[in-house]
Coordinates of C-alpha atoms in Angstrom, one line a residue:
Chain A
X5 CA 7.1 38.3 -24.0
X6 CA 9.9 35.9 -23.2
X7 CA 8.4 35.4 -19.8
X8 CA 5.1 34.3 -21.4
X9 CA 6.9 31.9 -23.7
X10 CA 8.6 30.1 -20.8
X11 CA 5.3 29.8 -19.0
X12 CA 3.8 28.3 -22.2
X13 CA 6.6 25.8 -22.6
X14 CA 6.4 24.8 -18.9
X15 CA 2.7 24.5 -19.0
X16 CA 2.7 22.4 -22.2
X17 CA 5.4 20.1 -20.8
X18 CA 3.4 19.6 -17.6
X19 CA 0.4 18.6 -19.7
X20 CA 2.6 16.0 -21.5
X21 CA 3.9 14.7 -18.2
X22 CA 0.4 14.5 -16.7
X23 CA -0.8 12.5 -19.8
X24 CA 2.2 10.2 -19.4
X25 CA 1.2 9.5 -15.8
X26 CA -2.3 8.6 -16.8
X27 CA -1.2 6.4 -19.7
X28 CA 1.4 4.8 -17.5
X29 CA -1.2 3.9 -14.8
X30 CA -3.4 2.5 -17.6
X31 CA -0.7 0.2 -18.7
X32 CA -0.6 -1.2 -15.1
X33 CA -3.9 -2.8 -16.1
X34 CA -2.1 -6.0 -17.3
X35 CA 1.1 -7.6 -16.1
X36 CA 2.3 -7.8 -19.7
X37 CA 2.3 -4.0 -20.2
X38 CA 2.9 -2.9 -16.6
X39 CA 6.6 -2.5 -16.8
X40 CA 6.4 -0.2 -19.8
X41 CA 3.7 1.7 -17.9
X42 CA 6.0 2.4 -15.0
X43 CA 8.7 3.5 -17.5
X44 CA 6.2 5.9 -19.2
X45 CA 5.3 7.4 -15.8
X46 CA 9.0 7.9 -14.9
X47 CA 9.6 9.6 -18.3
X48 CA 6.7 11.9 -17.4
X49 CA 8.4 12.7 -14.1
X50 CA 11.7 13.4 -15.8
X51 CA 10.1 15.8 -18.2
X52 CA 8.3 17.6 -15.4
X53 CA 11.5 17.9 -13.3
X54 CA 13.6 19.1 -16.2
X55 CA 11.2 21.9 -17.3
X56 CA 10.9 23.0 -13.7
X57 CA 14.7 23.5 -13.6
X58 CA 14.6 25.4 -16.9
X59 CA 15.1 29.1 -16.9
X60 CA 16.8 29.2 -13.5
X61 CA 20.1 30.6 -12.7
X62 CA 22.6 27.7 -12.9
X63 CA 24.4 29.0 -9.9
X64 CA 21.2 28.8 -7.8
X65 CA 20.7 25.2 -8.8
X66 CA 23.8 23.8 -7.1
X67 CA 22.1 23.3 -3.8
X68 CA 19.1 21.8 -5.4
X69 CA 21.2 19.5 -7.5
X70 CA 23.1 18.3 -4.4
X71 CA 19.8 17.7 -2.7
X72 CA 18.5 15.7 -5.6
X73 CA 21.7 13.6 -5.8
X74 CA 21.5 12.7 -2.1
X75 CA 17.8 11.8 -2.5
X76 CA 18.3 9.8 -5.6
X77 CA 21.2 7.8 -4.1
X78 CA 19.3 7.1 -0.9
X79 CA 16.1 6.1 -2.8
X80 CA 18.0 4.0 -5.4
X81 CA 19.9 2.1 -2.7
X82 CA 16.8 1.5 -0.6
X83 CA 14.8 0.3 -3.6
X84 CA 17.5 -2.2 -4.6
X85 CA 18.4 -3.5 -1.2
X86 CA 14.9 -4.0 0.2
X87 CA 13.6 -7.6 0.6
X88 CA 10.2 -8.3 -1.1
X89 CA 8.8 -9.4 2.3
X90 CA 9.6 -5.9 3.6
X91 CA 7.8 -4.1 0.8
X92 CA 5.0 -2.8 3.0
X93 CA 7.5 -1.1 5.3
X94 CA 9.2 0.5 2.3
X95 CA 5.9 1.8 0.9
X96 CA 5.1 3.1 4.4
X97 CA 8.4 5.0 4.5
X98 CA 7.9 6.4 1.0
X99 CA 4.3 7.5 1.9
X100 CA 5.7 9.3 4.9
X101 CA 8.5 11.0 3.0
X102 CA 6.1 12.2 0.3
X103 CA 3.8 13.6 3.0
X104 CA 6.8 15.2 4.8
X105 CA 8.1 16.8 1.7
X106 CA 4.6 18.3 0.9
X107 CA 4.4 19.7 4.5
X108 CA 7.9 21.2 4.2
X109 CA 6.9 22.9 0.9
X110 CA 3.9 24.4 2.7
X111 CA 6.0 25.4 5.7
X112 CA 8.6 27.0 3.5
X113 CA 5.9 29.1 1.8
X114 CA 4.5 30.1 5.2
X115 CA 7.9 31.1 6.4
X116 CA 8.6 33.1 3.3
X117 CA 5.3 35.0 3.2
X118 CA 4.9 35.6 7.0
X119 CA 8.6 36.6 7.3
X120 CA 8.4 39.3 4.7
X121 CA 6.5 42.4 6.0
X122 CA 6.0 43.6 2.4
X123 CA 4.0 40.5 1.5
X124 CA 0.3 40.0 2.3
X125 CA -1.1 36.6 3.1
X126 CA -4.5 36.4 1.4
X127 CA -7.0 34.0 3.0
X128 CA -7.0 31.5 0.1
X129 CA -3.2 31.2 0.3
X130 CA -3.1 30.7 4.1
X131 CA -6.0 28.2 3.9
X132 CA -4.1 26.0 1.4
X133 CA -0.9 26.3 3.3
X134 CA -2.6 25.1 6.5
X135 CA -4.3 22.3 4.7
X136 CA -1.1 21.2 3.1
X137 CA 0.6 21.3 6.5
X138 CA -2.2 19.3 8.2
X139 CA -2.4 16.5 5.6
X140 CA 1.4 16.4 5.0
X141 CA 2.4 16.2 8.7
X142 CA -0.3 13.7 9.6
X143 CA 0.8 11.5 6.7
X144 CA 4.4 11.7 7.8
X145 CA 3.9 10.8 11.5
X146 CA 1.2 8.3 10.7
X147 CA 3.4 6.5 8.2
X148 CA 6.3 6.4 10.5
X149 CA 4.2 4.7 13.2
X150 CA 2.9 2.3 10.5
X151 CA 6.5 1.6 9.5
X152 CA 7.5 0.9 13.1
X153 CA 4.6 -1.6 13.5
X154 CA 5.4 -3.4 10.3
X155 CA 9.1 -3.6 11.0
X156 CA 8.1 -4.6 14.6
X157 CA 10.4 -2.1 16.2
X158 CA 7.3 -0.9 18.1
X159 CA 4.4 -2.8 19.6
X160 CA 2.3 -4.3 16.8
X161 CA -0.9 -4.9 18.8
X162 CA -3.4 -2.1 18.9
X163 CA -2.4 0.4 21.5
X164 CA -5.5 1.8 23.3
X165 CA -6.0 3.9 26.4
X166 CA -9.0 5.5 28.0
X167 CA -10.4 8.6 26.2
X168 CA -8.2 7.9 23.2
X169 CA -10.9 8.8 20.7
X170 CA -11.9 11.9 22.7
X171 CA -8.2 13.0 22.8
X172 CA -7.9 12.6 19.1
X173 CA -11.1 14.5 18.5
X174 CA -10.1 17.3 20.9
X175 CA -6.7 17.5 19.2
X176 CA -8.3 17.7 15.8
X177 CA -10.7 20.4 16.9
X178 CA -7.8 22.3 18.5
X179 CA -5.8 22.1 15.3
X180 CA -8.8 23.4 13.3
X181 CA -9.2 26.3 15.8
X182 CA -5.5 27.1 15.6
X183 CA -5.6 27.1 11.9
X184 CA -8.5 29.5 11.9
X185 CA -6.6 31.7 14.2
X186 CA -3.5 31.5 12.0
X187 CA -5.6 32.5 8.9
X188 CA -6.7 35.7 10.7
X189 CA -3.2 36.5 12.2
X190 CA -0.3 34.5 10.8
X191 CA 2.5 33.9 13.3
X192 CA 5.4 31.5 13.6
X193 CA 4.8 30.2 17.2
X194 CA 1.2 29.3 16.5
X195 CA 2.2 27.6 13.2
X196 CA 4.9 25.6 15.0
X197 CA 2.3 24.5 17.6
X198 CA 0.0 23.3 14.8
X199 CA 2.9 21.3 13.3
X200 CA 3.5 19.6 16.6
X201 CA -0.2 18.9 17.2
X202 CA -0.4 17.4 13.7
X203 CA 2.6 15.1 14.4
X204 CA 0.8 13.9 17.5
X205 CA -2.5 13.4 15.7
X206 CA -0.8 11.2 13.1
X207 CA 0.6 9.0 15.8
X208 CA -2.8 8.8 17.7
X209 CA -4.6 7.8 14.5
X210 CA -2.3 4.8 13.7
X211 CA -1.3 3.4 17.1
X212 CA -4.8 1.9 17.9
X213 CA -4.7 -0.1 14.6
X214 CA -3.6 -3.7 14.8
X215 CA -1.2 -5.6 12.6
X216 CA -3.9 -7.4 10.7
X217 CA -5.4 -4.1 9.5
X218 CA -2.1 -2.7 8.2
X219 CA -3.1 -3.3 4.5
X220 CA -5.9 -0.8 5.0
X221 CA -3.7 1.7 6.8
X222 CA -1.0 1.7 4.2
X223 CA -3.6 2.1 1.4
X224 CA -5.1 5.0 3.3
X225 CA -1.8 6.7 3.9
X226 CA -0.9 6.2 0.2
X227 CA -4.1 8.2 -0.6
X228 CA -3.1 10.9 1.9
X229 CA 0.4 11.2 0.4
X230 CA -1.3 12.0 -2.9
X231 CA -3.7 14.5 -1.3
X232 CA -0.6 16.1 0.4
X233 CA 1.0 16.5 -3.0
X234 CA -2.2 18.0 -4.4
X235 CA -2.5 20.4 -1.5
X236 CA 1.1 21.5 -2.1
X237 CA 0.0 22.1 -5.6
X238 CA -2.8 24.4 -4.4
X239 CA -0.3 26.3 -2.2
X240 CA 1.9 27.0 -5.2
X241 CA -0.8 27.1 -7.9
X242 CA 0.9 24.3 -9.7
X243 CA -1.4 22.2 -11.9
X244 CA 1.1 19.3 -12.3
X245 CA 1.1 18.7 -8.5
X246 CA -2.7 18.9 -8.4
X247 CA -3.2 16.4 -11.2
X248 CA -0.6 13.9 -10.0
X249 CA -1.7 14.2 -6.4
X250 CA -5.3 13.6 -7.4
X251 CA -4.4 10.5 -9.3
X252 CA -2.5 9.0 -6.3
X253 CA -5.3 10.1 -3.9
X254 CA -7.8 8.2 -6.1
X255 CA -5.5 5.1 -6.3
X256 CA -5.1 4.9 -2.5
X257 CA -8.8 5.4 -1.9
X258 CA -9.7 2.6 -4.3
X259 CA -7.2 0.2 -2.6
X260 CA -8.5 1.2 0.8
X261 CA -12.0 0.4 -0.3
X262 CA -11.0 -3.0 -1.8
X263 CA -9.2 -3.9 1.5
X264 CA -12.0 -3.0 3.8
X265 CA -14.4 -4.9 1.6
X266 CA -12.2 -8.0 1.7
X267 CA -12.3 -7.8 5.5
X268 CA -16.0 -7.0 5.6
X269 CA -15.3 -4.0 7.8
X270 CA -16.0 -0.3 7.4
X271 CA -13.2 2.2 7.3
X272 CA -14.5 3.7 10.5
X273 CA -14.3 0.3 12.2
X274 CA -10.7 -0.2 11.0
X275 CA -9.6 3.2 12.2
X276 CA -11.3 3.3 15.5
X277 CA -12.4 -0.3 16.2
X278 CA -9.0 -1.5 17.6
X279 CA -9.7 -5.0 16.1
X280 CA -7.8 -7.8 17.8
X281 CA -7.0 -5.8 20.9
X282 CA -6.4 -7.8 24.0
X283 CA -9.7 -6.9 25.6
X284 CA -11.7 -8.1 22.6
X285 CA -14.0 -11.0 23.5
X286 CA -13.2 -13.9 21.3
X287 CA -15.8 -16.1 19.8
X288 CA -17.4 -18.8 22.0
X289 CA -15.9 -21.6 19.9
X290 CA -13.1 -23.2 21.8
X291 CA -10.7 -26.0 20.9
X292 CA -11.9 -28.1 23.8
X293 CA -13.3 -31.5 22.9
X294 CA -12.6 -31.1 19.2
X295 CA -10.1 -33.2 17.4
X296 CA -8.0 -32.2 14.5
X297 CA -6.8 -35.0 12.3
X298 CA -3.1 -35.3 11.6
X299 CA -1.5 -36.4 8.4
X300 CA 2.1 -37.4 7.6
X301 CA 4.2 -36.0 4.7
X302 CA 4.1 -39.5 3.1
X303 CA 0.3 -39.7 3.1
X304 CA 0.1 -36.0 1.9
X305 CA 2.4 -36.9 -1.0
X306 CA 0.1 -39.8 -2.0
X307 CA -3.0 -37.7 -1.7
X308 CA -1.6 -34.8 -3.7
X309 CA 0.4 -36.9 -6.2
X310 CA -2.5 -38.9 -7.4
X311 CA -5.1 -36.2 -7.5
X312 CA -6.3 -34.4 -10.7
X313 CA -6.4 -30.9 -9.4
X314 CA -4.9 -29.0 -6.5
X315 CA -5.4 -25.4 -5.3
X316 CA -2.7 -23.8 -3.1
X317 CA -3.8 -21.2 -0.6
X318 CA -0.8 -19.2 0.6
X319 CA -1.0 -16.7 3.5
X320 CA 1.5 -14.4 5.1
X321 CA 2.8 -17.3 7.2
X322 CA 4.3 -18.7 4.0
X323 CA 6.5 -15.6 3.7
X324 CA 7.4 -15.6 7.4
X325 CA 8.7 -19.2 7.0
X326 CA 10.4 -18.1 3.7
X327 CA 8.8 -21.2 2.1
X328 CA 7.7 -19.6 -1.3
X329 CA 10.3 -21.5 -3.3
X330 CA 9.4 -24.9 -1.7
X331 CA 5.7 -24.2 -2.5
X332 CA 6.7 -23.4 -6.1
X333 CA 8.7 -26.6 -6.3
X334 CA 5.7 -28.6 -5.0
X335 CA 3.6 -27.0 -7.7
X336 CA 6.1 -27.9 -10.4
X337 CA 6.4 -31.5 -9.1
X338 CA 2.7 -31.9 -9.2
X339 CA 2.3 -30.4 -12.6
X340 CA 5.0 -32.8 -13.9
X341 CA 2.7 -35.6 -12.7
X342 CA -0.2 -34.2 -14.6
X343 CA -2.0 -32.5 -11.6
X344 CA -3.5 -29.1 -12.5
X345 CA -2.3 -26.5 -10.0
X346 CA -3.7 -23.1 -9.2
X347 CA -2.9 -20.6 -6.5
X348 CA -5.8 -18.9 -4.7
X349 CA -4.8 -15.4 -3.4
X350 CA -7.1 -13.7 -0.9
X351 CA -6.9 -9.8 -1.0
X352 CA -5.5 -9.7 2.5
X353 CA -3.1 -12.6 2.1
X354 CA -0.1 -10.4 2.6
X355 CA 0.6 -7.2 4.6
X356 CA -0.4 -4.9 1.8
X357 CA -2.7 -5.2 -1.3
X358 CA -1.2 -7.6 -3.8
X359 CA 1.8 -8.4 -1.5
X360 CA 1.5 -12.2 -1.9
X361 CA 1.4 -12.0 -5.7
X362 CA 4.8 -10.2 -5.6
X363 CA 6.3 -12.8 -3.2
X364 CA 5.1 -15.6 -5.5
X365 CA 6.4 -13.8 -8.6
X366 CA 9.8 -13.5 -6.8
X367 CA 9.7 -17.3 -6.4
X368 CA 9.1 -17.5 -10.1
X369 CA 5.5 -18.7 -10.0
X370 CA 3.9 -17.5 -13.3
X371 CA 1.3 -14.9 -12.7
X372 CA -1.3 -16.7 -14.9
X373 CA -1.5 -19.4 -12.2
X374 CA -2.5 -16.8 -9.5
X375 CA -6.3 -16.5 -9.1
X376 CA -8.1 -13.9 -6.9
X377 CA -11.2 -14.6 -4.8
X378 CA -13.7 -14.1 -7.5
X379 CA -11.9 -16.1 -10.1
X380 CA -11.3 -19.2 -8.0
X381 CA -14.5 -19.2 -6.1
X382 CA -16.2 -21.9 -8.2
X383 CA -13.2 -24.2 -8.3
X384 CA -13.2 -25.3 -4.7
X385 CA -16.2 -27.8 -4.9
X386 CA -14.4 -29.6 -7.7
X387 CA -10.9 -29.4 -6.3
X388 CA -9.5 -32.8 -5.2
X389 CA -6.9 -31.3 -2.9
X390 CA -6.3 -27.9 -1.3
X391 CA -3.0 -27.0 0.4
X392 CA -3.3 -24.2 2.9
X393 CA 0.1 -22.8 3.9
X394 CA 0.3 -20.0 6.5
X395 CA -3.2 -18.8 5.9
X396 CA -5.8 -18.9 8.7
X397 CA -8.6 -16.3 9.0
X398 CA -9.1 -16.1 5.2
X399 CA -10.1 -19.8 5.1
X400 CA -12.2 -19.9 8.3
X401 CA -15.7 -21.2 7.4
X402 CA -17.0 -19.4 10.5
X403 CA -17.1 -16.3 8.3
X404 CA -19.8 -18.1 6.3
X405 CA -21.5 -20.2 9.0
X406 CA -21.2 -18.6 12.4
X407 CA -23.1 -15.4 12.8
X408 CA -21.5 -15.0 16.3
X409 CA -18.0 -14.9 14.9
X410 CA -16.1 -11.6 14.7
X411 CA -15.2 -12.4 11.1
X412 CA -18.8 -13.4 10.1
X413 CA -19.6 -12.0 6.6
X414 CA -15.9 -11.6 5.6
X415 CA -15.4 -13.0 2.0
X416 CA -13.3 -16.1 2.4
X417 CA -11.8 -18.8 0.2
X418 CA -14.2 -21.7 0.6
X419 CA -11.5 -24.4 0.9
X420 CA -13.7 -26.6 3.1
X421 CA -15.9 -27.3 0.1
X422 CA -13.0 -29.2 -1.6
X423 CA -12.6 -33.0 -1.3
X424 CA -9.5 -32.9 0.8
X425 CA -7.8 -30.0 2.6
X426 CA -4.3 -30.2 4.0
X427 CA -3.4 -27.4 6.3
X428 CA 0.3 -26.8 7.0
X429 CA 0.7 -25.2 10.4
X430 CA 3.0 -25.1 13.3
X431 CA 0.3 -25.7 15.9
X432 CA -3.4 -25.1 16.4
X433 CA -2.8 -21.5 17.3
X434 CA -5.3 -18.9 16.3
X435 CA -4.6 -16.4 13.5
X436 CA -4.2 -12.6 13.5
X437 CA -7.8 -12.0 14.5
X438 CA -7.4 -14.4 17.5
X439 CA -10.2 -16.6 16.4
X440 CA -10.3 -20.4 16.5
X441 CA -10.6 -22.0 13.0
X442 CA -13.5 -24.4 12.4
X443 CA -11.7 -25.6 9.3
X444 CA -9.1 -27.5 11.3
X445 CA -11.8 -29.8 12.8
X446 CA -13.7 -30.6 9.6
X447 CA -14.1 -34.1 8.4
X448 CA -12.2 -33.5 5.1
X449 CA -9.3 -31.5 6.7
X450 CA -6.0 -33.0 7.8
X451 CA -3.2 -31.1 9.6
X452 CA 0.4 -31.4 8.6
X453 CA 2.1 -29.9 11.6
X454 CA 5.6 -28.3 11.6
X455 CA 7.5 -25.4 10.1
X456 CA 6.1 -24.7 6.6
X457 CA 9.5 -24.7 4.9
X458 CA 10.6 -28.1 6.5
X459 CA 7.2 -29.7 5.9
X460 CA 7.1 -28.6 2.2
X461 CA 10.6 -29.9 1.7
X462 CA 9.7 -33.3 3.2
X463 CA 6.5 -33.4 1.1
X464 CA 8.5 -32.6 -2.0
X465 CA 10.9 -35.4 -1.3
X466 CA 8.1 -37.9 -0.8
X467 CA 6.5 -36.9 -4.1
X468 CA 9.8 -37.4 -5.9
X469 CA 9.9 -40.9 -4.4
X470 CA 6.4 -41.8 -5.6
Chain B
X8 CA -17.0 32.2 -14.4
X9 CA -13.6 30.6 -14.2
X10 CA -11.7 33.7 -13.5
X11 CA -10.8 32.6 -10.0
X12 CA -7.6 30.5 -10.3
X13 CA -8.4 28.5 -7.2
X14 CA -11.7 27.5 -8.7
X15 CA -9.9 26.4 -11.9
X16 CA -7.5 24.4 -9.8
X17 CA -10.4 22.7 -8.0
X18 CA -12.0 21.8 -11.3
X19 CA -8.8 20.2 -12.5
X20 CA -8.4 18.4 -9.1
X21 CA -11.9 16.9 -9.2
X22 CA -11.7 15.9 -12.8
X23 CA -8.3 14.2 -12.2
X24 CA -9.7 12.3 -9.3
X25 CA -12.4 10.9 -11.6
X26 CA -9.8 10.0 -14.2
X27 CA -7.8 8.3 -11.5
X28 CA -10.8 6.2 -10.4
X29 CA -11.6 5.1 -13.9
X30 CA -8.0 4.1 -14.7
X31 CA -7.1 2.5 -11.4
X32 CA -10.3 0.3 -11.0
X33 CA -9.0 -1.6 -14.1
X34 CA -5.7 -2.6 -12.4
X35 CA -6.0 -6.3 -11.4
X36 CA -5.4 -7.4 -7.8
X37 CA -2.2 -9.2 -8.7
X38 CA -0.6 -5.8 -9.5
X39 CA -1.8 -3.9 -6.5
X40 CA 1.5 -3.7 -4.8
X41 CA 3.4 -2.3 -7.8
X42 CA 0.4 0.0 -8.4
X43 CA 0.9 1.4 -4.9
X44 CA 4.7 1.8 -5.1
X45 CA 4.3 3.3 -8.6
X46 CA 1.6 5.7 -7.3
X47 CA 4.0 6.5 -4.5
X48 CA 6.7 7.5 -7.0
X49 CA 4.1 9.7 -8.7
X50 CA 3.2 11.4 -5.5
X51 CA 6.9 12.4 -5.3
X52 CA 5.8 15.1 -7.8
X53 CA 6.0 17.4 -4.8
X54 CA 9.7 17.6 -5.9
X55 CA 8.6 20.3 -8.4
X56 CA 7.1 22.3 -5.6
X57 CA 10.2 21.7 -3.5
X58 CA 12.5 23.0 -6.2
X59 CA 10.3 26.1 -6.6
X60 CA 10.3 27.0 -2.9
X61 CA 14.0 26.1 -2.4
X62 CA 14.9 28.6 -5.2
X63 CA 12.6 31.4 -4.3
X64 CA 12.9 31.3 -0.5
X65 CA 15.3 34.2 0.5
X66 CA 15.6 33.5 4.2
X67 CA 17.9 30.7 5.3
X68 CA 15.2 28.8 7.1
X69 CA 12.8 28.8 4.1
X70 CA 15.6 27.6 1.9
X71 CA 16.6 24.8 4.3
X72 CA 13.0 23.7 4.5
X73 CA 12.8 23.7 0.7
X74 CA 16.0 21.8 0.3
X75 CA 14.9 19.2 2.8
X76 CA 11.8 18.8 0.8
X77 CA 13.9 18.3 -2.3
X78 CA 15.8 15.4 -0.7
X79 CA 12.7 13.7 0.7
X80 CA 10.7 13.9 -2.5
X81 CA 13.6 12.7 -4.6
X82 CA 14.0 9.6 -2.4
X83 CA 10.3 9.0 -3.0
X84 CA 10.5 9.5 -6.8
X85 CA 13.7 7.5 -7.5
X86 CA 13.0 4.8 -4.9
X87 CA 9.4 4.4 -6.0
X88 CA 10.1 4.0 -9.7
X89 CA 13.1 1.7 -9.2
X90 CA 11.4 -0.6 -6.7
X91 CA 8.3 -0.8 -8.9
X92 CA 10.4 -1.8 -11.9
X93 CA 12.2 -4.4 -9.7
X94 CA 8.9 -6.0 -8.9
X95 CA 7.4 -5.8 -12.3
X96 CA 10.4 -7.5 -13.8
X97 CA 9.6 -10.6 -11.8
X98 CA 6.1 -11.0 -13.2
X99 CA 6.3 -13.7 -15.8
X100 CA 3.8 -15.9 -17.7
X101 CA 4.0 -19.6 -17.9
X102 CA 6.6 -20.4 -20.6
X103 CA 5.1 -22.2 -23.6

């Protein structure tokens, strides 16, 4: 009787926790309520953890408590110390840890059941264990490679070699074969071999993907980490894990879809296309014979200071130059002169979905001044001045005009339709995709060469002097 | 019809995916990074499973695996929620 009561309490508490997760995610629908949404979700997590610890022998809990303390300390420290520019790396690491934890849960179950002669391993249990292991381990090793690329501790360009796809396919089929064998006759050596093969598969899946495609990869791995949690839920028959894992799986999938759409690519093309690899043939357009017009900070200040409306287009280069605060100051200076200022944010402006918005929020740019692709689209033809800082491919009109360009069809910010465009750039170098930018040679475009931070500082001084 | 518990679990999984799609498509692009780190924290729910296996595993290896899972998933949960809050605190409207 008492056993049933505990089950009921735990089940009911899980239902409350799952509801809090959903309500919390819903409150992320607006920046005004988002913080409370995150709080709600964390309360849900607390409830779920506390009831899981209920009805256990306190003595047994000592090890678990120590483990949780270590994890909480490490997680809390990381979360507080991390720079906002490094957020993609942190999320990659967290994705990997989540996947790794789910795989460890599956492995522990496999070890327990296969190690005890008195226990049978029914087919449905072993299938879920194998699935949990596969997804969890691939998420772990794939995320670690993604982290390495983002942190630039390993080679960021796509790494390709002959027969790579064939090797991945053979490896995957081998894993499936080994899993089928394990379901028929569970054994530790074969299981260990599957784990190693899955580690290798995760690496092989991420190394051919280039730096520019990282937003897609992180989104996808985010989805995997949810699926890994759900599969651990199937292993243990735990509804809470299944529901929460499904929610995260869905979130990651939606973000993946948004990112691939913003790049006009298919998921398959991102995963296996090795976009931006050295052997890629670049577009026929070369810089030869074309002249980019240069502009001085003084002239830029006059142009901007006396216009009615300005749109800023920040790209990741802004964050690399650490010039967010200078850009924000420019915005404030122009507004004090009566210029209307908007920020146009392309979905792939940062290294992960929404990254640029966080970086600008950190520089205290109010979120109601940030506009996404759809919202700002119709503003460009009327905008008197556009300032492009550290963005390149997302403002390249070739995506609209040149069917031969590798980025043709990609949704871009049509800055070239504005009256004047000032592009802040170090040099005429190509962007991530390695494509020359027609924008730089347009009639209405002027280049302000130099480091973005220094150029913006000079520009701000000139505007103050107007 | 729903006597098989695996089948019930599959029902719940699929329905939760649909709920997830409905709720998350409404999140605006400006909040996509906090959404991802928040979702990340939620995927640390594996912690519950880690606690269960760490406590029921009898052999030393099974327990060690479970405890390792406890540590990793707690990093995920605590780190995920804290960093999401840190970001969301920075989002401000234009003062009027």
